[in-house]
XYZ file of C-alpha atoms in Angstrom:
507
model
C 72.878 98.247 121.696
C 70.118 96.808 119.509
C 69.073 100.315 118.449
C 72.666 101.100 117.330
C 72.779 97.955 115.208
C 69.443 98.822 113.615
C 70.603 102.395 112.901
C 73.854 101.099 111.424
C 72.011 98.620 109.184
C 69.540 101.343 108.137
C 72.395 103.722 107.271
C 74.119 101.042 105.193
C 70.857 100.318 103.377
C 70.490 104.012 102.516
C 74.083 104.163 101.251
C 73.533 101.007 99.193
C 70.306 102.353 97.665
C 72.032 105.631 96.850
C 74.938 103.753 95.273
C 72.569 101.619 93.211
C 70.573 104.646 92.028
C 73.811 106.444 91.220
C 75.062 103.471 89.231
C 71.731 103.359 87.402
C 72.036 107.084 86.654
C 75.605 106.606 85.465
C 74.468 103.726 83.250
C 71.750 105.944 81.772
C 74.285 108.730 81.161
C 76.714 106.288 79.548
C 73.888 104.856 77.428
C 72.898 108.360 76.270
C 76.528 109.200 75.488
C 76.835 106.000 73.444
C 73.776 106.990 71.406
C 75.174 110.502 70.973
C 78.438 109.048 69.667
C 76.744 106.578 67.340
C 77.005 107.508 63.652
C 73.718 106.437 62.082
C 74.276 105.025 58.600
C 71.308 105.564 56.239
C 71.264 104.203 52.676
C 69.174 106.361 50.340
C 68.248 106.160 46.685
C 69.874 109.498 45.904
C 72.079 112.200 47.373
C 71.279 115.804 46.363
C 73.479 117.639 43.879
C 72.490 120.947 45.441
C 71.935 121.917 49.066
C 69.172 124.405 48.334
C 65.459 123.594 48.773
C 64.768 125.982 45.882
C 67.206 124.685 43.254
C 65.966 123.134 40.008
C 67.218 119.813 41.404
C 66.007 120.717 44.867
C 66.655 118.906 48.108
C 64.241 116.134 48.926
C 62.063 116.995 51.908
C 63.915 114.576 54.180
C 67.116 116.578 53.588
C 65.482 120.016 53.661
C 64.161 119.317 57.170
C 67.716 118.570 58.325
C 68.961 122.082 57.610
C 65.900 124.308 57.457
C 62.614 124.801 59.276
C 59.267 125.782 57.742
C 56.748 127.950 59.543
C 54.587 124.869 60.081
C 54.845 121.180 59.241
C 52.680 118.090 59.328
C 53.244 115.739 62.230
C 51.577 112.412 62.711
C 47.839 111.726 62.477
C 47.153 114.856 60.381
C 48.287 117.196 63.156
C 49.829 120.505 62.086
C 52.866 121.504 64.162
C 54.031 125.096 64.607
C 57.753 125.338 63.922
C 59.061 128.892 63.362
C 55.514 130.135 63.857
C 54.522 131.108 67.420
C 50.881 131.951 66.705
C 48.613 133.440 64.075
C 45.658 135.793 64.039
C 42.940 136.215 61.415
C 42.766 139.873 60.359
C 40.004 139.413 57.783
C 38.781 136.828 55.276
C 41.892 137.111 53.089
C 44.563 138.245 55.555
C 46.291 136.382 58.388
C 48.941 137.774 60.722
C 51.805 135.421 61.548
C 53.882 135.847 64.709
C 57.375 134.325 64.589
C 59.117 132.711 67.523
C 61.812 134.980 68.923
C 65.512 134.369 69.501
C 65.859 131.692 66.832
C 69.285 131.715 65.207
C 70.461 130.606 61.792
C 73.601 128.496 61.443
C 75.482 131.709 60.646
C 74.470 133.304 63.948
C 71.978 135.707 62.328
C 68.583 136.059 64.026
C 65.413 134.946 62.254
C 63.136 137.840 61.217
C 60.026 138.334 59.097
C 62.206 139.610 56.230
C 63.785 136.149 55.986
C 60.346 134.632 55.463
C 59.446 137.135 52.754
C 62.798 136.688 50.980
C 62.581 132.872 51.165
C 59.113 132.971 49.611
C 60.462 134.923 46.626
C 63.237 132.337 46.210
C 60.641 129.552 46.299
C 58.725 131.183 43.460
C 61.824 130.909 41.259
C 61.530 127.128 41.408
C 59.176 125.825 38.684
C 57.949 122.908 40.784
C 57.203 125.132 43.771
C 55.573 127.660 41.463
C 52.941 125.017 40.781
C 52.344 124.582 44.485
C 52.445 128.278 45.295
C 50.896 129.622 42.112
C 47.939 130.978 44.049
C 48.087 134.695 44.726
C 49.968 134.847 48.021
C 51.387 138.145 49.247
C 53.741 138.329 52.234
C 54.307 141.685 53.921
C 56.516 142.158 57.013
C 54.763 144.162 59.747
C 57.743 144.376 62.088
C 60.753 142.255 63.032
C 58.701 139.272 64.195
C 55.312 139.737 62.543
C 54.149 139.439 58.955
C 50.843 139.483 57.101
C 49.942 136.946 54.435
C 47.133 137.811 52.019
C 45.526 135.127 49.866
C 42.186 133.861 48.642
C 43.058 130.398 49.949
C 41.369 129.138 53.065
C 43.571 129.170 56.149
C 43.946 125.335 56.202
C 44.942 125.393 52.518
C 47.467 128.181 53.110
C 49.089 126.413 56.051
C 49.350 123.197 54.026
C 51.263 125.050 51.290
C 53.461 126.782 53.874
C 54.756 123.402 55.055
C 56.868 123.572 51.876
C 58.258 127.046 52.545
C 61.670 126.518 54.158
C 63.072 129.692 55.668
C 66.602 130.649 54.610
C 69.042 133.144 56.108
C 68.504 136.027 53.670
C 71.436 138.153 54.891
C 73.873 135.234 54.595
C 72.665 134.216 51.133
C 72.695 137.752 49.763
C 76.093 138.584 51.247
C 77.680 135.465 49.764
C 75.781 135.836 46.453
C 74.625 132.237 46.541
C 73.006 130.858 43.394
C 70.319 128.284 44.171
C 70.499 126.596 40.779
C 74.228 125.917 40.785
C 74.935 122.251 41.518
C 77.774 121.634 43.944
C 80.902 119.824 42.835
C 82.177 116.832 44.786
C 84.073 118.297 47.737
C 86.556 116.623 50.049
C 85.846 116.669 53.796
C 86.202 118.378 56.115
C 84.058 121.185 54.731
C 84.391 124.467 56.589
C 82.057 126.595 54.486
C 79.117 125.814 52.235
C 76.338 127.920 50.723
C 73.855 126.939 53.400
C 72.392 128.653 56.455
C 69.099 127.640 57.995
C 67.601 127.166 61.446
C 67.475 123.357 61.225
C 68.637 120.699 63.686
C 71.680 119.636 61.661
C 74.615 121.202 59.848
C 76.785 119.812 57.062
C 79.870 117.917 58.231
C 80.966 116.645 54.805
C 79.384 116.461 51.398
C 80.166 114.666 48.158
C 77.652 115.911 45.608
C 75.389 113.074 44.483
C 77.377 110.526 46.508
C 77.486 111.111 50.267
C 76.196 113.553 52.884
C 77.275 113.556 56.523
C 75.534 115.843 59.016
C 76.189 116.848 62.621
C 73.791 118.214 65.209
C 73.382 121.983 65.365
C 74.417 122.653 68.977
C 72.563 125.986 68.908
C 69.300 124.501 67.666
C 66.282 126.303 69.077
C 64.557 123.060 70.101
C 65.675 119.841 71.803
C 68.928 118.323 70.637
C 68.563 115.129 68.568
C 69.505 111.858 70.266
C 71.858 110.968 67.416
C 74.401 113.684 66.816
C 75.826 112.384 63.530
C 74.026 110.863 60.554
C 75.752 109.630 57.423
C 73.643 109.359 54.244
C 75.141 107.216 51.509
C 73.746 106.682 48.034
C 73.135 103.037 47.117
C 71.057 103.008 43.964
C 70.054 99.352 43.753
C 67.375 98.191 46.240
C 69.055 94.790 46.388
C 72.408 96.382 47.259
C 70.769 98.491 49.959
C 69.203 95.364 51.425
C 72.489 93.425 51.379
C 74.224 96.336 53.114
C 71.549 96.297 55.827
C 71.724 92.532 56.316
C 75.536 92.777 56.545
C 75.199 95.519 59.212
C 77.066 98.003 57.016
C 74.103 100.366 57.282
C 71.466 100.886 59.961
C 68.499 102.100 57.903
C 67.565 101.569 54.255
C 65.226 103.611 52.100
C 62.852 102.071 49.539
C 63.016 98.336 50.088
C 61.581 96.186 47.302
C 58.260 94.561 48.174
C 59.665 91.201 47.050
C 62.361 91.354 49.729
C 60.209 92.226 52.732
C 59.984 88.649 54.010
C 63.763 88.284 54.032
C 63.867 91.232 56.461
C 60.941 90.152 58.622
C 62.476 86.720 59.218
C 65.440 88.308 61.012
C 65.151 89.007 64.732
C 67.332 92.113 64.665
C 65.783 93.826 61.593
C 62.483 95.524 61.034
C 60.315 96.879 58.200
C 58.449 100.182 58.472
C 55.802 101.269 55.968
C 54.963 104.958 55.651
C 51.783 105.705 53.756
C 51.684 108.854 51.653
C 49.311 110.227 49.014
C 50.188 108.297 45.870
C 48.446 106.049 43.372
C 48.931 104.195 40.108
C 46.074 105.187 37.792
C 44.739 103.377 34.741
C 42.577 105.509 32.439
C 40.064 104.241 29.914
C 40.496 106.770 27.112
C 37.219 107.347 25.262
C 38.892 110.363 23.609
C 40.827 107.865 21.458
C 38.289 105.037 21.299
C 34.562 105.799 20.913
C 33.795 102.309 22.202
C 34.481 103.522 25.742
C 31.643 106.028 25.565
C 29.474 102.967 26.189
C 28.871 101.998 29.793
C 29.003 98.290 28.920
C 32.532 98.626 27.539
C 33.777 100.455 30.611
C 32.174 97.879 32.903
C 33.839 95.081 30.946
C 37.285 96.649 31.353
C 36.775 96.961 35.102
C 35.732 93.285 35.258
C 38.804 92.248 33.231
C 41.334 93.656 35.700
C 42.304 91.501 38.656
C 43.123 94.279 41.077
C 43.367 91.952 44.086
C 45.877 89.844 42.152
C 48.012 92.915 41.449
C 48.011 93.810 45.150
C 48.949 90.274 46.172
C 51.548 89.315 43.584
C 53.203 92.684 42.846
C 52.949 94.673 46.084
C 53.234 91.735 48.520
C 51.401 93.639 51.249
C 53.169 96.995 50.797
C 50.096 98.917 49.695
C 46.375 98.675 49.152
C 43.360 99.881 47.230
C 43.699 103.632 46.895
C 41.035 105.391 48.936
C 42.209 109.008 49.056
C 39.605 109.923 46.440
C 36.196 108.371 46.734
C 35.746 107.190 43.134
C 34.918 103.482 42.730
C 37.151 102.286 45.556
C 35.877 104.535 48.342
C 35.138 101.591 50.612
C 38.688 100.230 50.317
C 37.492 97.173 48.383
C 38.922 96.132 45.021
C 36.391 96.009 42.130
C 34.979 92.587 41.279
C 37.146 90.528 38.902
C 35.279 88.381 36.397
C 37.247 87.654 33.208
C 34.552 85.342 31.843
C 31.879 88.037 32.122
C 34.253 90.677 30.713
C 35.042 88.497 27.682
C 31.335 87.950 27.011
C 30.493 91.678 27.211
C 33.411 92.747 25.005
C 32.509 90.133 22.402
C 28.855 91.171 22.439
C 29.664 94.817 21.669
C 32.295 93.963 19.063
C 35.362 95.285 20.862
C 38.558 95.412 18.756
C 41.022 92.568 19.240
C 43.978 94.919 19.525
C 44.331 97.896 21.888
C 47.202 100.041 23.136
C 48.462 101.140 26.549
C 50.706 104.163 27.115
C 52.902 103.797 30.206
C 54.896 106.522 31.934
C 57.734 104.402 33.297
C 58.513 104.701 36.985
C 60.833 102.003 38.373
C 59.866 102.848 41.964
C 56.152 102.272 41.333
C 56.105 98.909 39.538
C 54.740 100.322 36.281
C 56.569 97.694 34.205
C 55.307 94.823 36.348
C 51.738 96.149 36.240
C 51.892 96.634 32.453
C 53.033 93.012 32.041
C 50.179 91.849 34.302
C 47.664 93.853 32.248
C 48.906 92.227 29.028
C 48.131 88.808 30.508
C 44.753 89.906 31.895
C 43.655 91.300 28.543
C 44.705 88.055 26.827
C 42.049 86.298 28.889
C 39.363 88.511 27.319
C 40.730 88.064 23.772
C 42.438 91.457 23.515
C 46.060 91.866 22.478
C 47.427 94.801 24.436
C 50.356 96.689 22.923
C 52.427 98.591 25.497
C 54.232 101.832 24.609
C 56.548 103.248 27.264
C 57.697 106.850 27.592
C 60.328 108.227 29.954
C 59.591 111.955 30.035
C 56.616 114.169 30.809
C 57.083 115.863 27.429
C 56.640 112.541 25.601
C 53.610 111.765 27.749
C 51.938 115.051 26.869
C 52.520 114.394 23.165
C 51.014 110.896 23.085
C 48.585 110.543 25.994
C 45.450 110.981 23.853
C 46.602 108.553 21.130
C 46.057 105.318 23.062
C 43.158 103.300 24.438
C 44.567 103.228 27.975
C 47.191 105.090 29.972
C 49.083 104.072 33.098
C 50.702 106.730 35.279
C 51.773 107.451 38.834
C 50.570 110.384 40.886
C 51.840 111.350 44.307
C 51.550 114.416 46.482
C 52.918 115.550 49.818
C 49.995 117.922 50.303
C 47.442 116.954 52.934
C 44.518 119.393 52.956
C 41.726 117.966 50.795
C 41.214 121.004 48.543
C 44.953 121.185 47.857
C 45.155 117.479 47.032
C 42.393 117.805 44.442
C 43.993 120.924 42.974
C 47.288 119.033 42.753
C 45.886 116.134 40.752
C 43.830 118.480 38.549
C 46.806 120.749 37.790
C 50.110 119.011 38.488
C 49.688 115.331 37.670
C 50.110 113.336 34.459
C 46.336 112.927 34.560
C 45.775 116.695 34.385
C 45.334 116.858 30.595
C 42.882 113.969 30.561
C 40.883 115.216 33.556
C 40.655 118.753 32.226
C 39.508 117.438 28.839
C 36.526 116.015 30.718
C 35.965 119.307 32.523
C 36.059 121.158 29.189
C 33.186 119.021 27.917
C 30.932 121.019 30.220
C 31.488 124.041 27.913
C 31.619 126.441 30.862
C 33.991 127.286 33.674
C 33.601 125.003 36.660
C 34.189 125.923 40.285
C 36.550 123.736 42.287
C 33.614 122.154 44.102
C 31.958 121.317 40.776
C 35.182 119.767 39.515
C 35.485 117.661 42.655
C 31.883 116.477 42.327
C 32.445 115.567 38.676
C 35.718 113.804 39.480
C 34.184 111.795 42.317
C 30.907 111.165 40.569
C 29.666 108.567 38.151
C 30.883 110.238 34.967
C 34.618 110.470 35.641
C 35.047 107.579 38.075
C 34.131 105.169 35.281
C 37.080 106.360 33.194
C 39.770 106.459 35.877
C 40.765 103.449 37.947
C 43.230 103.841 40.845
C 44.860 100.402 40.786
C 46.650 100.745 44.089
C 48.441 102.971 46.540
C 52.013 101.976 47.388
C 53.576 102.588 50.797
C 57.093 103.917 51.216
C 58.928 100.936 52.651
C 61.968 101.339 54.897
C 64.014 98.657 56.641
C 66.121 99.171 59.732
C 68.058 97.673 62.575
C 65.670 97.125 65.468
C 67.724 99.323 67.784
C 66.049 102.308 66.060
C 62.421 103.370 66.388
C 61.113 104.665 63.064
C 57.597 105.096 64.487
C 58.640 108.478 65.889
C 60.160 109.778 62.658
C 57.542 109.842 59.889
C 54.889 112.496 59.285
C 51.378 111.867 57.998
C 52.651 112.569 54.453
C 55.534 110.072 54.794
C 58.360 112.606 55.307
C 61.071 111.446 57.761
C 62.197 114.003 60.354
C 65.528 112.479 61.261
C 66.169 114.655 64.315
C 63.280 112.750 65.975
C 65.023 109.382 65.588
C 65.175 107.558 68.917
C 66.294 104.235 70.310
C 63.788 101.393 70.231
C 63.258 100.642 73.924
C 61.811 97.204 73.130
C 65.096 96.144 71.543
C 67.309 97.254 74.446
C 68.181 94.613 77.049
């Protein structure tokens, strides 16, 4: 009798455990379904006016990665991830064979082939900005349906870094529909049943108002894992204050580009969070000896460095959203701001007879605090008895016309390249500093190799003339239910299909 009771109790315990585990499983399924049904609201600074990565006004990278895949991309911690690429093989010094993953489908249903890669590369070369990135001699030749050879004088790491910006398009679909990459889309009313877009990416367009709103839905035939959040709605809110208010009012879930001044108002809230993504960017001040012979003297350059309170700029303008720029070695290679000593600077400038009036050319960039920094520099130069006149320009054309006519220049440089050689090439060729830097290179009166240019740029001669004031992080704010740690690459690009729930915030 006692054995029967024990068996009965044991059986009930098993049934109860099974019921509890089943309820836990059901809860997990329900939780997953709730996340799948959640429409994530993201406020961004701009919505594209074209849905092509190769248009003149091309998609930002965060949008391109929604619809298209590159062969490779940067993940976190400088790790290169194979996307459409299965493997590669070095044929010789200048030739690499690329093997594509098989059975990957475009949104149209067409299968990815090596011809799509070759065709997409030709489309990329029609974009002036991408021409700068891909101006090296790169030749792509299909070998068969899933293999292609790429010939270039670039090193393999350099080539792969550039290929992170080659998004592969459905060549048959684009050619059949005669799609023009440089034609901006008009504002269209949802639902949209057809758009000039076919990639292999994790999302497809659900609705699109050009320059206003973009809603995307998960691509159910995506070749990789399905994203946790099936629908994302991007809405343009231009003002950083308005984006912040929308977040605090729970009208949006994630906000791009939060002002450094407003970070504390987010951090004080238990249900909100701030995430800082660090990319390759810097605000550079140049001391232009090409306009002012005084700066050919070491004493004058030293005095200017002493006159600038770089730590003060970091504290009172960035509010902890950046730091001393250390991507290039230059003067700040140890991540320490140069010494600030206004009294010593004033003495040195007076001793050498520095002029009482000087000029600063500023390339305005509202997202990089150029106006605030220019105002701070005016006050710093007052302390050393120099009246600084600020001239602002809005366009690159104006900059190129006037950059050599002023004692100082202030400009922003940023790059989404990662490989060191490519980063140096980018600032030497594609930045607002290019003209000034190359003027220094031309003083050598002979052609310099890239290594010689890098040594000159990092060394004593050029580092005295160029001061990276700071590097600014890309600051996002979000509801704590989301985990942005999983989303951002080493070059600060968000891959939204990787967005997950923040387990720490769930009860």
